[in-house]
Amino acid sequence: MANDVELSLITEIYDRSRLSSVIDEYCSSLLVSVVKYGERETVVRFSDVSGGTLDDGAIRAFVNRLLDLSVQAAL
């Protein structure tokens, strides 16, 4: 899809075990799929649920939520 966005999440920063719960939280506003699990990174693809234009704010909120949960897990 032309409107898809892919991001690499570095495993030293983002807790991979928290990813599925954040995907579940945002499933009504974003389609998120894991493209690649690597030793050092996880690549995720974001798409709009309606096939339209992606909301940058929703992607930022997703990444921030994942970061928040990752920090909590590290403490």
Short mmCIF file of N, CA, C and O in Angstrom, two decimals:
data_model
loop_
_atom_site.label_atom_id
_atom_site.label_comp_id
_atom_site.label_asym_id
_atom_site.label_seq_id
_atom_site.Cartn_x
_atom_site.Cartn_y
_atom_site.Cartn_z
N MET A 1 0.84 -1.19 0.00
CA MET A 1 0.00 0.00 0.00
C MET A 1 0.88 1.25 0.00
O MET A 1 1.87 1.32 0.72
N ALA A 2 0.48 2.22 -0.73
CA ALA A 2 1.27 3.44 -0.89
C ALA A 2 1.34 4.26 0.39
O ALA A 2 2.31 4.98 0.60
N ASN A 3 0.34 4.19 1.23
CA ASN A 3 0.30 5.01 2.44
C ASN A 3 0.88 4.32 3.65
O ASN A 3 0.78 4.84 4.76
N ASP A 4 1.49 3.15 3.47
CA ASP A 4 2.09 2.44 4.60
C ASP A 4 3.35 3.15 5.07
O ASP A 4 4.05 3.79 4.29
N VAL A 5 3.63 3.01 6.35
CA VAL A 5 4.85 3.54 6.95
C VAL A 5 5.50 2.40 7.71
O VAL A 5 4.85 1.68 8.45
N GLU A 6 6.81 2.23 7.51
CA GLU A 6 7.56 1.23 8.26
C GLU A 6 8.53 1.93 9.21
O GLU A 6 9.15 2.92 8.84
N LEU A 7 8.63 1.39 10.42
CA LEU A 7 9.56 1.90 11.42
C LEU A 7 10.38 0.75 11.99
O LEU A 7 9.87 -0.35 12.19
N SER A 8 11.64 1.03 12.25
CA SER A 8 12.50 0.07 12.93
C SER A 8 12.54 0.43 14.41
O SER A 8 12.86 1.57 14.76
N LEU A 9 12.19 -0.51 15.24
CA LEU A 9 12.21 -0.32 16.69
C LEU A 9 13.43 -1.05 17.24
O LEU A 9 13.53 -2.27 17.13
N ILE A 10 14.36 -0.31 17.79
CA ILE A 10 15.60 -0.89 18.29
C ILE A 10 15.32 -1.60 19.61
O ILE A 10 14.77 -1.02 20.55
N THR A 11 15.73 -2.86 19.69
CA THR A 11 15.39 -3.68 20.85
C THR A 11 16.09 -3.22 22.13
O THR A 11 15.63 -3.55 23.22
N GLU A 12 17.14 -2.43 22.02
CA GLU A 12 17.78 -1.89 23.22
C GLU A 12 16.92 -0.80 23.87
O GLU A 12 17.09 -0.48 25.03
N ILE A 13 16.01 -0.23 23.09
CA ILE A 13 15.15 0.84 23.59
C ILE A 13 13.73 0.35 23.84
O ILE A 13 13.14 0.62 24.87
N TYR A 14 13.18 -0.38 22.88
CA TYR A 14 11.80 -0.83 22.95
C TYR A 14 11.72 -2.27 23.41
O TYR A 14 12.40 -3.14 22.88
N ASP A 15 10.89 -2.52 24.39
CA ASP A 15 10.69 -3.86 24.93
C ASP A 15 9.76 -4.63 24.00
O ASP A 15 8.57 -4.34 23.91
N ARG A 16 10.32 -5.60 23.31
CA ARG A 16 9.55 -6.38 22.34
C ARG A 16 8.33 -7.06 22.97
O ARG A 16 7.30 -7.21 22.33
N SER A 17 8.44 -7.45 24.23
CA SER A 17 7.33 -8.15 24.88
C SER A 17 6.11 -7.25 25.08
O SER A 17 5.01 -7.74 25.31
N ARG A 18 6.29 -5.95 25.02
CA ARG A 18 5.18 -5.00 25.17
C ARG A 18 4.49 -4.67 23.85
O ARG A 18 3.42 -4.09 23.83
N LEU A 19 5.11 -5.05 22.74
CA LEU A 19 4.61 -4.67 21.42
C LEU A 19 3.20 -5.18 21.15
O LEU A 19 2.34 -4.43 20.70
N SER A 20 2.91 -6.43 21.45
CA SER A 20 1.59 -6.98 21.13
C SER A 20 0.48 -6.30 21.91
O SER A 20 -0.61 -6.08 21.38
N SER A 21 0.74 -5.91 23.16
CA SER A 21 -0.30 -5.23 23.92
C SER A 21 -0.58 -3.85 23.36
O SER A 21 -1.73 -3.40 23.32
N VAL A 22 0.44 -3.15 22.88
CA VAL A 22 0.24 -1.82 22.28
C VAL A 22 -0.46 -1.96 20.94
O VAL A 22 -1.34 -1.16 20.61
N ILE A 23 -0.13 -2.99 20.18
CA ILE A 23 -0.86 -3.24 18.91
C ILE A 23 -2.34 -3.44 19.21
O ILE A 23 -3.19 -2.87 18.52
N ASP A 24 -2.65 -4.20 20.24
CA ASP A 24 -4.06 -4.42 20.61
C ASP A 24 -4.75 -3.13 21.02
O ASP A 24 -5.90 -2.91 20.68
N GLU A 25 -4.04 -2.26 21.74
CA GLU A 25 -4.61 -0.99 22.18
C GLU A 25 -4.98 -0.08 21.00
O GLU A 25 -5.94 0.67 21.07
N TYR A 26 -4.20 -0.14 19.94
CA TYR A 26 -4.38 0.79 18.82
C TYR A 26 -5.05 0.16 17.60
O TYR A 26 -5.12 0.78 16.54
N CYS A 27 -5.60 -1.05 17.75
CA CYS A 27 -6.16 -1.75 16.59
C CYS A 27 -7.37 -1.04 15.98
O CYS A 27 -7.68 -1.26 14.81
N SER A 28 -8.03 -0.16 16.71
CA SER A 28 -9.19 0.54 16.14
C SER A 28 -8.77 1.72 15.26
O SER A 28 -9.55 2.18 14.42
N SER A 29 -7.53 2.19 15.41
CA SER A 29 -7.10 3.35 14.61
C SER A 29 -5.95 3.05 13.66
O SER A 29 -5.71 3.82 12.73
N LEU A 30 -5.22 1.97 13.90
CA LEU A 30 -4.07 1.62 13.06
C LEU A 30 -4.03 0.13 12.80
O LEU A 30 -4.32 -0.66 13.70
N LEU A 31 -3.64 -0.24 11.60
CA LEU A 31 -3.28 -1.63 11.33
C LEU A 31 -1.77 -1.69 11.50
O LEU A 31 -1.03 -0.96 10.84
N VAL A 32 -1.32 -2.52 12.41
CA VAL A 32 0.11 -2.63 12.68
C VAL A 32 0.51 -4.09 12.47
O VAL A 32 -0.10 -4.99 13.04
N SER A 33 1.50 -4.28 11.63
CA SER A 33 1.99 -5.64 11.40
C SER A 33 3.50 -5.67 11.60
O SER A 33 4.19 -4.70 11.30
N VAL A 34 3.97 -6.78 12.11
CA VAL A 34 5.41 -6.95 12.30
C VAL A 34 5.96 -7.50 11.00
O VAL A 34 5.54 -8.55 10.51
N VAL A 35 6.89 -6.76 10.42
CA VAL A 35 7.50 -7.15 9.15
C VAL A 35 8.70 -8.05 9.40
O VAL A 35 8.93 -9.02 8.68
N LYS A 36 9.47 -7.74 10.45
CA LYS A 36 10.68 -8.50 10.73
C LYS A 36 11.02 -8.43 12.20
O LYS A 36 10.99 -7.37 12.81
N TYR A 37 11.32 -9.60 12.75
CA TYR A 37 11.90 -9.67 14.09
C TYR A 37 13.39 -9.97 13.90
O TYR A 37 13.75 -10.98 13.32
N GLY A 38 14.22 -9.08 14.35
CA GLY A 38 15.65 -9.31 14.28
C GLY A 38 16.25 -9.26 15.67
O GLY A 38 15.58 -8.89 16.63
N GLU A 39 17.50 -9.63 15.77
CA GLU A 39 18.16 -9.64 17.07
C GLU A 39 18.26 -8.22 17.64
O GLU A 39 18.10 -8.02 18.84
N ARG A 40 18.49 -7.24 16.76
CA ARG A 40 18.71 -5.87 17.23
C ARG A 40 17.55 -4.93 16.95
O ARG A 40 17.52 -3.82 17.46
N GLU A 41 16.61 -5.35 16.09
CA GLU A 41 15.49 -4.47 15.75
C GLU A 41 14.26 -5.28 15.38
O GLU A 41 14.34 -6.43 14.99
N THR A 42 13.13 -4.61 15.54
CA THR A 42 11.86 -5.13 15.07
C THR A 42 11.29 -4.10 14.11
O THR A 42 11.21 -2.92 14.45
N VAL A 43 10.94 -4.53 12.91
CA VAL A 43 10.38 -3.62 11.91
C VAL A 43 8.87 -3.80 11.91
O VAL A 43 8.38 -4.93 11.78
N VAL A 44 8.14 -2.70 12.08
CA VAL A 44 6.69 -2.74 12.05
C VAL A 44 6.18 -1.86 10.91
O VAL A 44 6.80 -0.88 10.54
N ARG A 45 5.03 -2.26 10.36
CA ARG A 45 4.39 -1.50 9.29
C ARG A 45 3.04 -0.99 9.79
O ARG A 45 2.25 -1.74 10.35
N PHE A 46 2.81 0.29 9.58
CA PHE A 46 1.55 0.94 9.95
C PHE A 46 0.73 1.20 8.69
O PHE A 46 1.26 1.68 7.69
N SER A 47 -0.56 0.91 8.77
CA SER A 47 -1.51 1.22 7.71
C SER A 47 -2.76 1.78 8.36
O SER A 47 -3.06 1.49 9.52
N ASP A 48 -3.51 2.57 7.60
CA ASP A 48 -4.78 3.10 8.09
C ASP A 48 -5.83 2.00 8.04
O ASP A 48 -5.89 1.25 7.07
N VAL A 49 -6.67 1.91 9.07
CA VAL A 49 -7.68 0.85 9.12
C VAL A 49 -8.70 0.96 7.99
O VAL A 49 -9.24 -0.04 7.55
N SER A 50 -8.93 2.17 7.50
CA SER A 50 -9.93 2.34 6.43
C SER A 50 -9.29 2.38 5.05
O SER A 50 -9.99 2.57 4.06
N GLY A 51 -7.97 2.21 4.98
CA GLY A 51 -7.29 2.26 3.70
C GLY A 51 -6.98 3.67 3.24
O GLY A 51 -6.49 3.87 2.13
N GLY A 52 -7.25 4.64 4.08
CA GLY A 52 -7.00 6.04 3.74
C GLY A 52 -5.61 6.49 4.14
O GLY A 52 -4.70 5.69 4.29
N THR A 53 -5.49 7.78 4.34
CA THR A 53 -4.22 8.37 4.73
C THR A 53 -3.94 8.13 6.21
O THR A 53 -4.83 8.27 7.04
N LEU A 54 -2.73 7.78 6.50
CA LEU A 54 -2.32 7.54 7.88
C LEU A 54 -2.33 8.81 8.70
O LEU A 54 -1.97 9.88 8.21
N ASP A 55 -2.71 8.68 9.95
CA ASP A 55 -2.68 9.78 10.90
C ASP A 55 -1.33 9.75 11.62
O ASP A 55 -1.05 8.84 12.40
N ASP A 56 -0.47 10.74 11.33
CA ASP A 56 0.85 10.80 11.98
C ASP A 56 0.74 10.83 13.49
O ASP A 56 1.58 10.28 14.19
N GLY A 57 -0.29 11.50 14.00
CA GLY A 57 -0.49 11.57 15.44
C GLY A 57 -0.73 10.21 16.06
O GLY A 57 -0.27 9.94 17.17
N ALA A 58 -1.45 9.35 15.36
CA ALA A 58 -1.71 8.00 15.86
C ALA A 58 -0.42 7.18 15.91
O ALA A 58 -0.20 6.42 16.85
N ILE A 59 0.44 7.36 14.92
CA ILE A 59 1.72 6.64 14.92
C ILE A 59 2.59 7.14 16.06
O ILE A 59 3.19 6.35 16.79
N ARG A 60 2.64 8.45 16.25
CA ARG A 60 3.43 9.00 17.37
C ARG A 60 2.90 8.50 18.70
O ARG A 60 3.67 8.15 19.61
N ALA A 61 1.57 8.48 18.86
CA ALA A 61 0.97 8.01 20.11
C ALA A 61 1.31 6.53 20.34
O ALA A 61 1.61 6.13 21.48
N PHE A 62 1.28 5.73 19.29
CA PHE A 62 1.62 4.32 19.38
C PHE A 62 3.07 4.16 19.87
O PHE A 62 3.34 3.42 20.81
N VAL A 63 3.99 4.85 19.22
CA VAL A 63 5.41 4.74 19.57
C VAL A 63 5.66 5.26 20.99
O VAL A 63 6.41 4.65 21.76
N ASN A 64 5.01 6.36 21.36
CA ASN A 64 5.17 6.88 22.72
C ASN A 64 4.63 5.92 23.76
O ASN A 64 5.22 5.75 24.83
N ARG A 65 3.50 5.29 23.48
CA ARG A 65 2.93 4.31 24.42
C ARG A 65 3.87 3.13 24.58
O ARG A 65 4.11 2.66 25.70
N LEU A 66 4.41 2.66 23.47
CA LEU A 66 5.36 1.55 23.54
C LEU A 66 6.60 1.95 24.33
O LEU A 66 7.10 1.18 25.15
N LEU A 67 7.08 3.15 24.13
CA LEU A 67 8.23 3.64 24.88
C LEU A 67 7.91 3.73 26.37
O LEU A 67 8.71 3.30 27.22
N ASP A 68 6.74 4.26 26.70
CA ASP A 68 6.33 4.35 28.12
C ASP A 68 6.32 2.98 28.78
O ASP A 68 6.85 2.81 29.89
N LEU A 69 5.72 1.99 28.12
CA LEU A 69 5.66 0.65 28.68
C LEU A 69 7.04 0.01 28.77
O LEU A 69 7.33 -0.74 29.71
N SER A 70 7.90 0.32 27.80
CA SER A 70 9.25 -0.22 27.81
C SER A 70 10.06 0.34 28.98
O SER A 70 10.80 -0.38 29.63
N VAL A 71 9.90 1.63 29.24
CA VAL A 71 10.59 2.26 30.38
C VAL A 71 10.08 1.67 31.69
O VAL A 71 10.87 1.34 32.58
N GLN A 72 8.77 1.50 31.80
CA GLN A 72 8.21 0.92 33.03
C GLN A 72 8.75 -0.49 33.25
O GLN A 72 9.04 -0.88 34.39
N ALA A 73 8.89 -1.25 32.18
CA ALA A 73 9.40 -2.62 32.30
C ALA A 73 10.87 -2.64 32.75
O ALA A 73 11.30 -3.56 33.42
N ALA A 74 11.60 -1.60 32.35
CA ALA A 74 13.02 -1.54 32.67
C ALA A 74 13.28 -1.09 34.11
O ALA A 74 14.34 -1.34 34.66
N LEU A 75 12.29 -0.42 34.72
CA LEU A 75 12.50 0.10 36.08
C LEU A 75 12.31 -0.94 37.15
O LEU A 75 11.74 -1.85 37.20
#
